[in-house]
Every structure is written in structure tokens, then in C-alpha cells.
mmCIF file of C-alpha atoms in Angstrom:
data_model
loop_
_atom_site.group_PDB
_atom_site.id
_atom_site.type_symbol
_atom_site.label_atom_id
_atom_site.label_comp_id
_atom_site.label_asym_id
_atom_site.label_seq_id
_atom_site.Cartn_x
_atom_site.Cartn_y
_atom_site.Cartn_z
ATOM 1 C CA MET H 7 15.999 -3.193 6.869
ATOM 2 C CA PHE H 8 17.643 -0.417 7.273
ATOM 3 C CA SER H 9 20.694 -1.224 9.497
ATOM 4 C CA SER H 10 20.877 -4.602 7.912
ATOM 5 C CA LEU H 11 21.775 -3.166 5.107
ATOM 6 C CA ARG H 12 25.472 -2.115 7.225
ATOM 7 C CA LYS H 13 27.807 -4.712 6.396
ATOM 8 C CA LYS H 14 31.943 -3.540 8.290
ATOM 9 C CA ASP H 15 34.265 -4.205 6.532
ATOM 10 C CA LYS H 16 37.182 -7.088 7.157
ATOM 11 C CA GLY H 17 39.283 -4.466 9.680
ATOM 12 C CA GLY H 18 36.330 -3.452 11.501
ATOM 13 C CA GLY H 19 36.118 0.150 10.059
ATOM 14 C CA ALA H 20 32.798 2.043 9.143
ATOM 15 C CA ALA H 21 30.191 0.575 8.212
ATOM 16 C CA SER H 22 30.103 0.598 3.963
ATOM 17 C CA THR H 23 26.675 0.067 1.955
ATOM 18 C CA ALA H 24 26.142 -1.374 -1.645
ATOM 19 C CA PRO H 25 22.868 -0.158 -3.734
ATOM 20 C CA VAL H 26 19.553 -2.619 -3.192
ATOM 21 C CA ASP H 27 16.705 -2.537 -5.162
ATOM 22 C CA VAL H 28 13.772 -3.464 -3.721
ATOM 23 C CA ALA H 29 10.098 -3.982 -5.267
ATOM 24 C CA LEU H 30 7.391 -3.437 -2.606
ATOM 25 C CA ILE H 31 3.958 -4.470 -3.492
ATOM 26 C CA GLY H 32 0.903 -1.999 -3.201
ATOM 27 C CA CYS H 33 0.344 1.166 -2.177
ATOM 28 C CA GLY H 34 -1.999 1.327 0.361
ATOM 29 C CA PRO H 35 -1.158 2.148 4.035
ATOM 30 C CA GLY H 36 1.106 0.064 4.148
ATOM 31 C CA GLY H 37 3.426 0.474 1.038
ATOM 32 C CA MET H 38 2.362 4.429 2.300
ATOM 33 C CA ALA H 39 4.028 3.899 5.945
ATOM 34 C CA PHE H 40 6.995 2.843 4.472
ATOM 35 C CA LEU H 41 7.819 5.191 1.402
ATOM 36 C CA HIS H 42 6.980 8.082 4.347
ATOM 37 C CA ALA H 43 9.533 6.265 6.854
ATOM 38 C CA LEU H 44 11.998 6.005 3.737
ATOM 39 C CA THR H 45 11.736 9.174 2.870
ATOM 40 C CA GLN H 46 12.332 11.003 6.249
ATOM 41 C CA ARG H 47 15.417 8.646 7.175
ATOM 42 C CA LYS H 48 16.929 9.749 3.489
ATOM 43 C CA LYS H 49 16.058 13.340 4.831
ATOM 44 C CA GLU H 50 17.846 12.438 7.681
ATOM 45 C CA GLU H 51 21.072 10.882 6.813
ATOM 46 C CA GLY H 52 21.808 12.496 3.868
ATOM 47 C CA THR H 53 23.403 11.278 0.390
ATOM 48 C CA ASP H 54 25.798 8.767 2.844
ATOM 49 C CA GLY H 55 22.979 6.693 5.229
ATOM 50 C CA PRO H 56 22.194 3.563 4.081
ATOM 51 C CA ALA H 57 18.466 4.321 2.978
ATOM 52 C CA SER H 58 19.734 6.061 0.600
ATOM 53 C CA LYS H 59 20.885 3.076 -0.971
ATOM 54 C CA LEU H 60 18.058 1.784 -1.237
ATOM 55 C CA ASN H 61 16.385 2.255 -4.623
ATOM 56 C CA VAL H 62 12.682 1.175 -4.432
ATOM 57 C CA THR H 63 9.950 0.540 -7.101
ATOM 58 C CA CYS H 64 6.392 1.083 -5.646
ATOM 59 C CA PHE H 65 4.462 -0.786 -7.881
ATOM 60 C CA GLU H 66 0.259 -0.337 -7.561
ATOM 61 C CA ARG H 67 -2.492 -1.995 -9.414
ATOM 62 C CA ALA H 68 -5.080 0.996 -8.782
ATOM 63 C CA ALA H 69 -5.116 4.285 -10.280
ATOM 64 C CA SER H 70 -4.290 6.123 -7.283
ATOM 65 C CA ALA H 71 -2.481 5.141 -3.495
ATOM 66 C CA GLY H 72 -5.137 4.504 -0.171
ATOM 67 C CA GLY H 73 -5.534 0.892 -0.545
ATOM 68 C CA LEU H 74 -9.312 -0.732 0.126
ATOM 69 C CA TRP H 75 -9.685 2.513 1.905
ATOM 70 C CA ARG H 76 -10.164 4.877 -1.854
ATOM 71 C CA ASP H 77 -13.535 5.779 -3.264
ATOM 72 C CA VAL H 78 -15.469 4.229 -5.749
ATOM 73 C CA PRO H 79 -13.917 5.344 -9.093
ATOM 74 C CA GLU H 80 -16.369 6.655 -10.983
ATOM 75 C CA ASP H 81 -15.609 4.842 -13.957
ATOM 76 C CA ASP H 82 -16.009 1.740 -12.457
ATOM 77 C CA PRO H 83 -19.200 2.333 -10.147
ATOM 78 C CA LYS H 84 -20.301 -1.453 -9.484
ATOM 79 C CA ARG H 85 -16.598 -2.847 -8.965
ATOM 80 C CA THR H 86 -15.322 -4.632 -11.875
ATOM 81 C CA LYS H 87 -11.760 -4.268 -11.937
ATOM 82 C CA PRO H 88 -9.953 -6.487 -9.796
ATOM 83 C CA GLU H 89 -8.389 -2.989 -7.923
ATOM 84 C CA ASN H 90 -12.024 -2.268 -6.519
ATOM 85 C CA ALA H 91 -13.800 -5.473 -6.087
ATOM 86 C CA THR H 92 -12.659 -4.908 -2.295
ATOM 87 C CA LEU H 93 -13.280 -1.548 -1.538
ATOM 88 C CA MET H 94 -15.673 -0.335 1.490
ATOM 89 C CA TYR H 95 -18.477 1.064 0.413
ATOM 90 C CA ASP H 96 -18.192 5.074 0.516
ATOM 91 C CA ASP H 97 -20.109 5.921 4.060
ATOM 92 C CA LEU H 98 -18.171 3.390 5.901
ATOM 93 C CA CYS H 99 -16.697 4.844 9.323
ATOM 94 C CA SER H 100 -13.909 3.453 11.538
ATOM 95 C CA ASN H 101 -15.109 0.798 13.791
ATOM 96 C CA ILE H 102 -12.190 1.611 16.416
ATOM 97 C CA PRO H 103 -11.581 4.979 17.540
ATOM 98 C CA LYS H 104 -9.815 7.475 15.710
ATOM 99 C CA GLU H 105 -6.740 7.357 18.943
ATOM 100 C CA LEU H 106 -5.721 3.769 17.656
ATOM 101 C CA MET H 107 -4.974 5.017 14.941
ATOM 102 C CA GLU H 108 -3.432 8.159 15.024
ATOM 103 C CA TYR H 109 0.124 8.543 13.718
ATOM 104 C CA TYR H 110 2.860 10.216 16.206
ATOM 105 C CA ASP H 111 4.218 12.834 14.479
ATOM 106 C CA TYR H 112 1.090 14.119 12.484
ATOM 107 C CA THR H 113 -1.905 13.990 15.200
ATOM 108 C CA PHE H 114 -5.955 14.379 14.303
ATOM 109 C CA GLN H 115 -6.121 18.035 15.241
ATOM 110 C CA ASP H 116 -2.591 18.817 12.830
ATOM 111 C CA HIS H 117 -5.131 17.643 9.983
ATOM 112 C CA PHE H 118 -8.250 19.037 10.440
ATOM 113 C CA LYS H 119 -7.275 22.101 13.040
ATOM 114 C CA LYS H 120 -10.013 21.173 15.680
ATOM 115 C CA ALA H 121 -12.382 18.575 16.935
ATOM 116 C CA ALA H 122 -12.924 15.357 15.406
ATOM 117 C CA PRO H 123 -15.458 12.295 16.071
ATOM 118 C CA VAL H 124 -14.450 9.694 17.342
ATOM 119 C CA PHE H 125 -15.568 6.302 14.845
ATOM 120 C CA LEU H 126 -14.275 8.485 11.467
ATOM 121 C CA PRO H 127 -15.702 8.602 7.982
ATOM 122 C CA ARG H 128 -13.537 6.425 5.791
ATOM 123 C CA LYS H 129 -13.203 9.645 3.608
ATOM 124 C CA ASP H 130 -11.870 11.529 6.362
ATOM 125 C CA LEU H 131 -9.483 8.797 7.831
ATOM 126 C CA LEU H 132 -8.032 8.586 3.760
ATOM 127 C CA ASP H 133 -7.370 12.416 3.052
ATOM 128 C CA TYR H 134 -5.679 11.663 6.826
ATOM 129 C CA VAL H 135 -3.539 8.877 6.139
ATOM 130 C CA ILE H 136 -2.746 10.078 2.597
ATOM 131 C CA ALA H 137 -1.757 14.073 3.640
ATOM 132 C CA ARG H 138 0.506 12.262 6.009
ATOM 133 C CA ASN H 139 2.435 9.616 4.116
ATOM 134 C CA SER H 140 2.755 11.655 0.732
ATOM 135 C CA VAL H 141 4.675 14.702 2.730
ATOM 136 C CA ASP H 142 8.217 15.639 0.616
ATOM 137 C CA GLY H 143 7.469 13.559 -2.241
ATOM 138 C CA ALA H 144 7.342 9.569 -1.092
ATOM 139 C CA LEU H 145 4.476 9.042 -2.761
ATOM 140 C CA ASP H 146 6.399 10.686 -5.900
ATOM 141 C CA GLY H 147 7.170 7.969 -7.342
ATOM 142 C CA VAL H 148 4.782 4.719 -7.352
ATOM 143 C CA LYS H 149 3.662 2.998 -10.616
ATOM 144 C CA TYR H 150 -0.095 3.161 -11.081
ATOM 145 C CA ASN H 151 -2.085 0.919 -12.957
ATOM 146 C CA HIS H 152 1.051 -1.190 -12.646
ATOM 147 C CA THR H 153 -0.171 -4.682 -12.034
ATOM 148 C CA VAL H 154 2.385 -7.400 -10.174
ATOM 149 C CA LEU H 155 1.722 -11.003 -12.618
ATOM 150 C CA SER H 156 4.387 -12.722 -10.532
ATOM 151 C CA VAL H 157 6.884 -13.362 -8.379
ATOM 152 C CA THR H 158 10.105 -15.796 -8.541
ATOM 153 C CA TYR H 159 12.930 -16.038 -6.127
ATOM 154 C CA ASP H 160 15.798 -17.619 -7.753
ATOM 155 C CA GLU H 161 18.491 -19.305 -5.437
ATOM 156 C CA SER H 162 21.382 -18.751 -7.478
ATOM 157 C CA SER H 163 21.149 -15.162 -8.369
ATOM 158 C CA LYS H 164 19.266 -14.513 -4.660
ATOM 159 C CA LYS H 165 17.306 -12.827 -6.591
ATOM 160 C CA PHE H 166 13.330 -12.114 -6.759
ATOM 161 C CA ASN H 167 12.389 -12.059 -10.481
ATOM 162 C CA VAL H 168 9.332 -9.449 -10.471
ATOM 163 C CA GLU H 169 7.000 -9.566 -13.941
ATOM 164 C CA VAL H 170 4.433 -6.013 -14.491
ATOM 165 C CA ARG H 171 1.750 -5.472 -16.192
ATOM 166 C CA ASP H 172 1.233 -1.296 -17.372
ATOM 167 C CA ASP H 173 -2.518 -1.697 -17.101
ATOM 168 C CA THR H 174 -2.848 1.874 -19.156
ATOM 169 C CA THR H 175 -0.786 0.233 -22.823
ATOM 170 C CA GLY H 176 -1.133 -3.917 -21.684
ATOM 171 C CA LYS H 177 3.022 -3.945 -21.718
ATOM 172 C CA THR H 178 4.612 -6.964 -19.693
ATOM 173 C CA SER H 179 8.007 -6.267 -18.525
ATOM 174 C CA LYS H 180 10.347 -8.200 -16.338
ATOM 175 C CA ALA H 181 12.894 -7.237 -14.080
ATOM 176 C CA LYS H 182 15.204 -8.383 -10.501
ATOM 177 C CA TYR H 183 15.270 -6.999 -7.233
ATOM 178 C CA ASP H 184 16.937 -7.807 -4.083
ATOM 179 C CA LYS H 185 14.527 -7.667 -1.982
ATOM 180 C CA CYS H 186 10.290 -7.721 -2.312
ATOM 181 C CA ILE H 187 7.895 -6.449 0.288
ATOM 182 C CA TRP H 188 4.378 -7.273 0.065
ATOM 183 C CA ALA H 189 1.800 -4.101 1.469
ATOM 184 C CA ALA H 190 -1.025 -5.625 -0.029
ATOM 185 C CA GLY H 191 -2.548 -6.610 2.336
ATOM 186 C CA LEU H 192 -4.915 -9.737 3.258
ATOM 187 C CA HIS H 193 -7.945 -8.675 1.464
ATOM 188 C CA GLU H 194 -7.146 -8.269 -1.871
ATOM 189 C CA SER H 195 -10.024 -10.559 -3.664
ATOM 190 C CA ALA H 196 -13.021 -11.088 -1.759
ATOM 191 C CA GLU H 197 -13.657 -13.886 0.567
ATOM 192 C CA LYS H 198 -16.585 -16.063 -0.796
ATOM 193 C CA PRO H 199 -16.997 -19.187 1.306
ATOM 194 C CA ASP H 200 -18.319 -21.961 -0.059
ATOM 195 C CA ASP H 201 -21.599 -22.723 2.027
ATOM 196 C CA ILE H 202 -22.808 -19.334 1.608
ATOM 197 C CA MET H 203 -21.816 -18.929 -1.546
ATOM 198 C CA SER H 204 -24.522 -22.594 -2.403
ATOM 199 C CA VAL H 205 -27.289 -20.418 -0.359
ATOM 200 C CA LEU H 206 -27.293 -17.386 -2.193
ATOM 201 C CA GLU H 207 -27.230 -19.257 -5.738
ATOM 202 C CA GLU H 208 -31.218 -19.458 -6.013
ATOM 203 C CA TYR H 209 -31.398 -16.184 -3.910
ATOM 204 C CA GLU H 210 -32.750 -13.524 -6.408
ATOM 205 C CA GLY H 211 -32.451 -10.669 -3.985
ATOM 206 C CA LYS H 212 -30.058 -8.349 -3.687
ATOM 207 C CA VAL H 213 -26.750 -9.287 -1.423
ATOM 208 C CA LEU H 214 -25.040 -6.472 0.780
ATOM 209 C CA HIS H 215 -21.883 -7.523 2.762
ATOM 210 C CA SER H 216 -19.586 -4.833 5.430
ATOM 211 C CA VAL H 217 -16.437 -4.604 6.176
#
């Protein structure tokens, strides 16, 4: 995205940039990584770099960052809210070695200051991801408790029309953006296959599911 912001003038001179408004949907690992990368790029380039022209608004319907790795909120233990329906269970451990998820610029040794198990608990991975991606205030501007209701693309204006609801007040608002990034992943809603649900219709026991 950064390189696409550069436009050469007709005389082949220095690249020029124009402000670009971006809607970023989701503040899980993907959304956080983008905000971290943008913050670091702005830090490296200064005010004259193309990254400085990106005006990013991140919308997250949960009350905190982390996506599916978040803790189950105390005020919603049964996970009835849509943003909590597919959260990992509290005691989950990663099923792949931590070395495959390590950031190049922030190691597990940097974070924990000691040796860590190969398969880390969910809570430790959440802390690690947030610690790395929140440096330099990268997550400070995230609009938490904001649900994106709709996104449509207007061919005439070449803009994305985004409608958002502030879940703390119930108020909705609309705005136009040049770019729209979906960073909410594939598991924002529970997958319930019809053939399995039909079997469970008459089942009276407790149903458990693991990620």
C-alpha cells in the first residue's frame, strides 16, 4: 500500500502524495500488525513519507484488541454477544510451535525474559502480540465498541461508504474512505453445519467445541 501512494509528476520529478483515508475493520492480530507497521513506517520516513498521508480509522466491535485470542469478558461469561461468540476458551494452548509465530523484531525471549514452553497458553500469546504491536502508541486511536454495519463501494466516487454503530451510545454514523481493509478474519461467526445441528436438536447433554 505504501508504494502505491507514490505518484510521479508529469515531468518525471519527485514523487508526490495525497491524503488517503482508510477504514480498517478489526483489531485482532492482523489489524494490530497493520497499525504497528504503519506506525513504524511513519517513524522511519518522517512527515514527508507516503505513510504519513494515510489516515487510518480502525473499528473494533469488542472492548479490547486481540481478536479471537481475547479473554472471555467477565460481563459476558456465556459469550452471548457476537464479538465474544467465537473466542478461544481460556485454557487453550497453541497447537503449533511458538517459533512459527515469533516476530522478527520482538522475540519471545525479549518478551518473557526467560525460556518459554514450545506450545504457549493462549493468554501468554495474547500478551505477546499486544505488547509488540502496541509500541509507540500504535493502538491508541482504535475505536473500540464500534460495529461496522455495512460497507458499499461507490463506482462514481471511487469511495467506500462505511456505516458504523457506536455500541456504547447506540448512535450510527456514515463516512467515506478511499481504501477499506478487512482484518477481522474468517471466524467472526460460529460455523454450524446443518447436518450436525440436526443431530443435536434432540440431544440434551452439554455440547463442547474446541478451536
